[in-house]
Amino acid sequence: MEMKNGNFYIGGIAVSELAAKYGTPTYVYDEQKIRANYRKVSETFRKYYPNFEMFYAVKSCNNPAIVNILRQEGAGADCASVNEILLAKSVGLEGEKVMFSGNFLSDDDIKQGLESGVIFNLDDVSLLPRLLKFGKPELLSFRVNPGYGKSNVGEYVTNAGPNAKFGIHPDKVIDAYRMAKEAGIKRFGAHMMTGSCITDAEYFPFVTGLLMDIIGKVSKELDINFEFVDLGGGLGIPYKPGEPALDLEKAAQLTAEMFKKKSEEYGMKPPQLKLEPARYFVGNAGWVIGTVHAIKESYRKIAGTDIGMNILVRPAFYGSYHHIYVDGKEDHARKPLGMSGQLCENTDFWVKDRELPEDLSEGDIVICENAGAYGFGMSYQYNGRLRPAEVLVNNGEAFLIRDREEFEDMIRHTHVPERLLS
């Protein structure tokens, strides 16, 4: 996003023009920014470890247009559910270009996952006997909890360590692979959840070392050749102004060095290195634009907008920060103001005290940045407020990639017994 003469532009199109054409609230994504983000990670890691592949974590932003952009760039798909596998398949990704990393799977999940022929990444050893009842995957991975996790966006998204629900305890990993090998499975990988939104470059080699110590012992004792080791995601972006960005060069170099060192230490044939970024690809390439509909003077001044917690839930859910801009007023005098959505919940009062233009008024267009990851994908219907539109911009052109929901979408798939209609 850039500012020209006091007004904001995304992908060469004025935010005011996007709001006028598509309405608000609307998610807007910059295609060229997504492509640039992908290429930056790919080129940086390949420089230090050429046998490198990335999967896009579909859960972060599941619009098929976004998934297609990353497929064109070379990414596979990391899928948390069968429906995400079907989405990946619909854009041409299948087989070993798809990783199925669900957790607490049902029998139907397992059966459909096997039928899809994708890489099975089991979250716990307890799932293996149930999996084997229905068949054997060609390539099996286990998600390992290395005993340590880190997050820059709160305890709820610390995806490894003692308080996380994900992955196998280190003491049980060797038993998991032993059971799988004895069952006749011949091809193996390993996986972990690195963390969430990490901007400390030195954390990545540290946690890579923890994982490699666990699976290195497995490889040595069970004579297993790991075809790949997947470090998950975790590449972070700065959300607050002035927050330092991840030194990607340093993270890639140190991680590759640790990966090679541990592979040699345990006599492993060097596995393929995989990553599953999502936030790093799409987070700073997405914005949600909204309109100020009312100004309330009460115990404090509150601007009421159509960006509620049902549109962008992260601030209410995690206490996350998203910077807010006001189109045409960024250089105006500022004062502490509140900002709220339109829902009948006080948690929708998601900005209590933020320096915003003091002349903020009805009709102004507001822009929340870094909304491309875990934005629309976590939106929901509530209070009759429906999900927003999604728009993709590319070098001065805009494309509607998801229609705004309407009333019919709110009652779709509902059924009223005949006796209630009289």
JSON list of N, CA, C and O in Angstrom, two decimals, residues 103-134:
[
{"chain": "A", "resi": 103, "resn": "ASN", "atom": "N", "xyz": [-5.89, -32.70, 12.93]},
{"chain": "A", "resi": 103, "resn": "ASN", "atom": "CA", "xyz": [-5.68, -33.25, 14.26]},
{"chain": "A", "resi": 103, "resn": "ASN", "atom": "C", "xyz": [-7.00, -33.73, 14.83]},
{"chain": "A", "resi": 103, "resn": "ASN", "atom": "O", "xyz": [-8.07, -33.25, 14.45]},
{"chain": "A", "resi": 104, "resn": "PHE", "atom": "N", "xyz": [-6.93, -34.75, 15.69]},
{"chain": "A", "resi": 104, "resn": "PHE", "atom": "CA", "xyz": [-8.12, -35.40, 16.27]},
{"chain": "A", "resi": 104, "resn": "PHE", "atom": "C", "xyz": [-9.08, -35.82, 15.16]},
{"chain": "A", "resi": 104, "resn": "PHE", "atom": "O", "xyz": [-10.27, -35.48, 15.18]},
{"chain": "A", "resi": 105, "resn": "LEU", "atom": "N", "xyz": [-8.57, -36.56, 14.19]},
{"chain": "A", "resi": 105, "resn": "LEU", "atom": "CA", "xyz": [-9.31, -36.90, 12.99]},
{"chain": "A", "resi": 105, "resn": "LEU", "atom": "C", "xyz": [-10.41, -37.93, 13.28]},
{"chain": "A", "resi": 105, "resn": "LEU", "atom": "O", "xyz": [-10.25, -38.84, 14.10]},
{"chain": "A", "resi": 106, "resn": "SER", "atom": "N", "xyz": [-11.53, -37.79, 12.57]},
{"chain": "A", "resi": 106, "resn": "SER", "atom": "CA", "xyz": [-12.59, -38.79, 12.60]},
{"chain": "A", "resi": 106, "resn": "SER", "atom": "C", "xyz": [-12.25, -39.92, 11.63]},
{"chain": "A", "resi": 106, "resn": "SER", "atom": "O", "xyz": [-11.35, -39.80, 10.79]},
{"chain": "A", "resi": 107, "resn": "ASP", "atom": "N", "xyz": [-13.00, -41.01, 11.70]},
{"chain": "A", "resi": 107, "resn": "ASP", "atom": "CA", "xyz": [-12.80, -42.10, 10.75]},
{"chain": "A", "resi": 107, "resn": "ASP", "atom": "C", "xyz": [-13.05, -41.62, 9.32]},
{"chain": "A", "resi": 107, "resn": "ASP", "atom": "O", "xyz": [-12.34, -42.02, 8.39]},
{"chain": "A", "resi": 108, "resn": "ASP", "atom": "N", "xyz": [-14.06, -40.78, 9.14]},
{"chain": "A", "resi": 108, "resn": "ASP", "atom": "CA", "xyz": [-14.34, -40.26, 7.80]},
{"chain": "A", "resi": 108, "resn": "ASP", "atom": "C", "xyz": [-13.17, -39.42, 7.29]},
{"chain": "A", "resi": 108, "resn": "ASP", "atom": "O", "xyz": [-12.82, -39.48, 6.10]},
{"chain": "A", "resi": 109, "resn": "ASP", "atom": "N", "xyz": [-12.58, -38.61, 8.17]},
{"chain": "A", "resi": 109, "resn": "ASP", "atom": "CA", "xyz": [-11.40, -37.83, 7.79]},
{"chain": "A", "resi": 109, "resn": "ASP", "atom": "C", "xyz": [-10.29, -38.75, 7.29]},
{"chain": "A", "resi": 109, "resn": "ASP", "atom": "O", "xyz": [-9.66, -38.50, 6.26]},
{"chain": "A", "resi": 110, "resn": "ILE", "atom": "N", "xyz": [-10.05, -39.82, 8.04]},
{"chain": "A", "resi": 110, "resn": "ILE", "atom": "CA", "xyz": [-8.97, -40.74, 7.71]},
{"chain": "A", "resi": 110, "resn": "ILE", "atom": "C", "xyz": [-9.24, -41.42, 6.37]},
{"chain": "A", "resi": 110, "resn": "ILE", "atom": "O", "xyz": [-8.36, -41.49, 5.50]},
{"chain": "A", "resi": 111, "resn": "LYS", "atom": "N", "xyz": [-10.47, -41.93, 6.21]},
{"chain": "A", "resi": 111, "resn": "LYS", "atom": "CA", "xyz": [-10.80, -42.63, 4.96]},
{"chain": "A", "resi": 111, "resn": "LYS", "atom": "C", "xyz": [-10.67, -41.71, 3.75]},
{"chain": "A", "resi": 111, "resn": "LYS", "atom": "O", "xyz": [-10.09, -42.09, 2.72]},
{"chain": "A", "resi": 112, "resn": "GLN", "atom": "N", "xyz": [-11.21, -40.51, 3.86]},
{"chain": "A", "resi": 112, "resn": "GLN", "atom": "CA", "xyz": [-11.14, -39.59, 2.72]},
{"chain": "A", "resi": 112, "resn": "GLN", "atom": "C", "xyz": [-9.71, -39.11, 2.48]},
{"chain": "A", "resi": 112, "resn": "GLN", "atom": "O", "xyz": [-9.31, -38.90, 1.33]},
{"chain": "A", "resi": 113, "resn": "GLY", "atom": "N", "xyz": [-8.94, -38.96, 3.55]},
{"chain": "A", "resi": 113, "resn": "GLY", "atom": "CA", "xyz": [-7.54, -38.59, 3.39]},
{"chain": "A", "resi": 113, "resn": "GLY", "atom": "C", "xyz": [-6.76, -39.66, 2.64]},
{"chain": "A", "resi": 113, "resn": "GLY", "atom": "O", "xyz": [-5.96, -39.37, 1.75]},
{"chain": "A", "resi": 114, "resn": "LEU", "atom": "N", "xyz": [-7.01, -40.92, 3.00]},
{"chain": "A", "resi": 114, "resn": "LEU", "atom": "CA", "xyz": [-6.35, -42.03, 2.30]},
{"chain": "A", "resi": 114, "resn": "LEU", "atom": "C", "xyz": [-6.76, -42.08, 0.83]},
{"chain": "A", "resi": 114, "resn": "LEU", "atom": "O", "xyz": [-5.92, -42.29, -0.05]},
{"chain": "A", "resi": 115, "resn": "GLU", "atom": "N", "xyz": [-8.05, -41.91, 0.57]},
{"chain": "A", "resi": 115, "resn": "GLU", "atom": "CA", "xyz": [-8.54, -41.96, -0.81]},
{"chain": "A", "resi": 115, "resn": "GLU", "atom": "C", "xyz": [-7.93, -40.85, -1.66]},
{"chain": "A", "resi": 115, "resn": "GLU", "atom": "O", "xyz": [-7.76, -41.01, -2.87]},
{"chain": "A", "resi": 116, "resn": "SER", "atom": "N", "xyz": [-7.58, -39.73, -1.03]},
{"chain": "A", "resi": 116, "resn": "SER", "atom": "CA", "xyz": [-7.05, -38.60, -1.79]},
{"chain": "A", "resi": 116, "resn": "SER", "atom": "C", "xyz": [-5.61, -38.82, -2.25]},
{"chain": "A", "resi": 116, "resn": "SER", "atom": "O", "xyz": [-5.14, -38.15, -3.17]},
{"chain": "A", "resi": 117, "resn": "GLY", "atom": "N", "xyz": [-4.89, -39.74, -1.59]},
{"chain": "A", "resi": 117, "resn": "GLY", "atom": "CA", "xyz": [-3.52, -40.04, -1.99]},
{"chain": "A", "resi": 117, "resn": "GLY", "atom": "C", "xyz": [-2.49, -38.99, -1.61]},
{"chain": "A", "resi": 117, "resn": "GLY", "atom": "O", "xyz": [-1.39, -38.96, -2.16]},
{"chain": "A", "resi": 118, "resn": "VAL", "atom": "N", "xyz": [-2.82, -38.13, -0.64]},
{"chain": "A", "resi": 118, "resn": "VAL", "atom": "CA", "xyz": [-1.90, -37.06, -0.24]},
{"chain": "A", "resi": 118, "resn": "VAL", "atom": "C", "xyz": [-0.94, -37.56, 0.84]},
{"chain": "A", "resi": 118, "resn": "VAL", "atom": "O", "xyz": [-1.07, -38.68, 1.35]},
{"chain": "A", "resi": 119, "resn": "ILE", "atom": "N", "xyz": [0.05, -36.75, 1.19]},
{"chain": "A", "resi": 119, "resn": "ILE", "atom": "CA", "xyz": [0.95, -37.08, 2.29]},
{"chain": "A", "resi": 119, "resn": "ILE", "atom": "C", "xyz": [0.16, -37.02, 3.59]},
{"chain": "A", "resi": 119, "resn": "ILE", "atom": "O", "xyz": [-0.48, -36.01, 3.89]},
{"chain": "A", "resi": 120, "resn": "PHE", "atom": "N", "xyz": [0.20, -38.10, 4.36]},
{"chain": "A", "resi": 120, "resn": "PHE", "atom": "CA", "xyz": [-0.50, -38.13, 5.64]},
{"chain": "A", "resi": 120, "resn": "PHE", "atom": "C", "xyz": [0.47, -37.71, 6.74]},
{"chain": "A", "resi": 120, "resn": "PHE", "atom": "O", "xyz": [1.53, -38.31, 6.91]},
{"chain": "A", "resi": 121, "resn": "ASN", "atom": "N", "xyz": [0.10, -36.69, 7.48]},
{"chain": "A", "resi": 121, "resn": "ASN", "atom": "CA", "xyz": [0.93, -36.19, 8.59]},
{"chain": "A", "resi": 121, "resn": "ASN", "atom": "C", "xyz": [0.13, -36.37, 9.87]},
{"chain": "A", "resi": 121, "resn": "ASN", "atom": "O", "xyz": [-0.76, -35.57, 10.17]},
{"chain": "A", "resi": 122, "resn": "LEU", "atom": "N", "xyz": [0.39, -37.43, 10.60]},
{"chain": "A", "resi": 122, "resn": "LEU", "atom": "CA", "xyz": [-0.40, -37.76, 11.78]},
{"chain": "A", "resi": 122, "resn": "LEU", "atom": "C", "xyz": [0.04, -36.94, 12.99]},
{"chain": "A", "resi": 122, "resn": "LEU", "atom": "O", "xyz": [1.24, -36.84, 13.28]},
{"chain": "A", "resi": 123, "resn": "ASP", "atom": "N", "xyz": [-0.94, -36.42, 13.70]},
{"chain": "A", "resi": 123, "resn": "ASP", "atom": "CA", "xyz": [-0.68, -35.55, 14.84]},
{"chain": "A", "resi": 123, "resn": "ASP", "atom": "C", "xyz": [-0.38, -36.34, 16.11]},
{"chain": "A", "resi": 123, "resn": "ASP", "atom": "O", "xyz": [0.16, -35.79, 17.07]},
{"chain": "A", "resi": 124, "resn": "ASP", "atom": "N", "xyz": [-0.73, -37.64, 16.11]},
{"chain": "A", "resi": 124, "resn": "ASP", "atom": "CA", "xyz": [-0.48, -38.43, 17.32]},
{"chain": "A", "resi": 124, "resn": "ASP", "atom": "C", "xyz": [-0.39, -39.90, 16.97]},
{"chain": "A", "resi": 124, "resn": "ASP", "atom": "O", "xyz": [-1.03, -40.38, 16.02]},
{"chain": "A", "resi": 125, "resn": "VAL", "atom": "N", "xyz": [0.38, -40.65, 17.74]},
{"chain": "A", "resi": 125, "resn": "VAL", "atom": "CA", "xyz": [0.56, -42.08, 17.51]},
{"chain": "A", "resi": 125, "resn": "VAL", "atom": "C", "xyz": [-0.75, -42.84, 17.68]},
{"chain": "A", "resi": 125, "resn": "VAL", "atom": "O", "xyz": [-0.96, -43.89, 17.08]},
{"chain": "A", "resi": 126, "resn": "SER", "atom": "N", "xyz": [-1.67, -42.31, 18.49]},
{"chain": "A", "resi": 126, "resn": "SER", "atom": "CA", "xyz": [-2.94, -43.00, 18.72]},
{"chain": "A", "resi": 126, "resn": "SER", "atom": "C", "xyz": [-3.78, -43.12, 17.45]},
{"chain": "A", "resi": 126, "resn": "SER", "atom": "O", "xyz": [-4.67, -43.97, 17.37]},
{"chain": "A", "resi": 127, "resn": "LEU", "atom": "N", "xyz": [-3.49, -42.28, 16.46]},
{"chain": "A", "resi": 127, "resn": "LEU", "atom": "CA", "xyz": [-4.24, -42.33, 15.21]},
{"chain": "A", "resi": 127, "resn": "LEU", "atom": "C", "xyz": [-3.76, -43.45, 14.28]},
{"chain": "A", "resi": 127, "resn": "LEU", "atom": "O", "xyz": [-4.48, -43.84, 13.35]},
{"chain": "A", "resi": 128, "resn": "LEU", "atom": "N", "xyz": [-2.56, -43.96, 14.53]},
{"chain": "A", "resi": 128, "resn": "LEU", "atom": "CA", "xyz": [-1.99, -44.93, 13.59]},
{"chain": "A", "resi": 128, "resn": "LEU", "atom": "C", "xyz": [-2.80, -46.22, 13.48]},
{"chain": "A", "resi": 128, "resn": "LEU", "atom": "O", "xyz": [-3.10, -46.67, 12.36]},
{"chain": "A", "resi": 129, "resn": "PRO", "atom": "N", "xyz": [-3.20, -46.86, 14.60]},
{"chain": "A", "resi": 129, "resn": "PRO", "atom": "CA", "xyz": [-4.01, -48.08, 14.45]},
{"chain": "A", "resi": 129, "resn": "PRO", "atom": "C", "xyz": [-5.32, -47.83, 13.70]},
{"chain": "A", "resi": 129, "resn": "PRO", "atom": "O", "xyz": [-5.75, -48.68, 12.91]},
{"chain": "A", "resi": 130, "resn": "ARG", "atom": "N", "xyz": [-5.94, -46.71, 13.91]},
{"chain": "A", "resi": 130, "resn": "ARG", "atom": "CA", "xyz": [-7.17, -46.39, 13.19]},
{"chain": "A", "resi": 130, "resn": "ARG", "atom": "C", "xyz": [-6.89, -46.18, 11.71]},
{"chain": "A", "resi": 130, "resn": "ARG", "atom": "O", "xyz": [-7.67, -46.60, 10.86]},
{"chain": "A", "resi": 131, "resn": "LEU", "atom": "N", "xyz": [-5.79, -45.52, 11.41]},
{"chain": "A", "resi": 131, "resn": "LEU", "atom": "CA", "xyz": [-5.39, -45.32, 10.01]},
{"chain": "A", "resi": 131, "resn": "LEU", "atom": "C", "xyz": [-5.19, -46.66, 9.32]},
{"chain": "A", "resi": 131, "resn": "LEU", "atom": "O", "xyz": [-5.68, -46.89, 8.20]},
{"chain": "A", "resi": 132, "resn": "LEU", "atom": "N", "xyz": [-4.50, -47.57, 9.99]},
{"chain": "A", "resi": 132, "resn": "LEU", "atom": "CA", "xyz": [-4.17, -48.86, 9.39]},
{"chain": "A", "resi": 132, "resn": "LEU", "atom": "C", "xyz": [-5.40, -49.73, 9.17]},
{"chain": "A", "resi": 132, "resn": "LEU", "atom": "O", "xyz": [-5.36, -50.66, 8.36]},
{"chain": "A", "resi": 133, "resn": "LYS", "atom": "N", "xyz": [-6.49, -49.46, 9.88]},
{"chain": "A", "resi": 133, "resn": "LYS", "atom": "CA", "xyz": [-7.74, -50.21, 9.64]},
{"chain": "A", "resi": 133, "resn": "LYS", "atom": "C", "xyz": [-8.26, -49.97, 8.24]},
{"chain": "A", "resi": 133, "resn": "LYS", "atom": "O", "xyz": [-8.94, -50.81, 7.66]},
{"chain": "A", "resi": 134, "resn": "PHE", "atom": "N", "xyz": [-7.97, -48.78, 7.70]},
{"chain": "A", "resi": 134, "resn": "PHE", "atom": "CA", "xyz": [-8.53, -48.39, 6.41]},
{"chain": "A", "resi": 134, "resn": "PHE", "atom": "C", "xyz": [-7.52, -48.46, 5.27]},
{"chain": "A", "resi": 134, "resn": "PHE", "atom": "O", "xyz": [-7.90, -48.38, 4.10]}
]
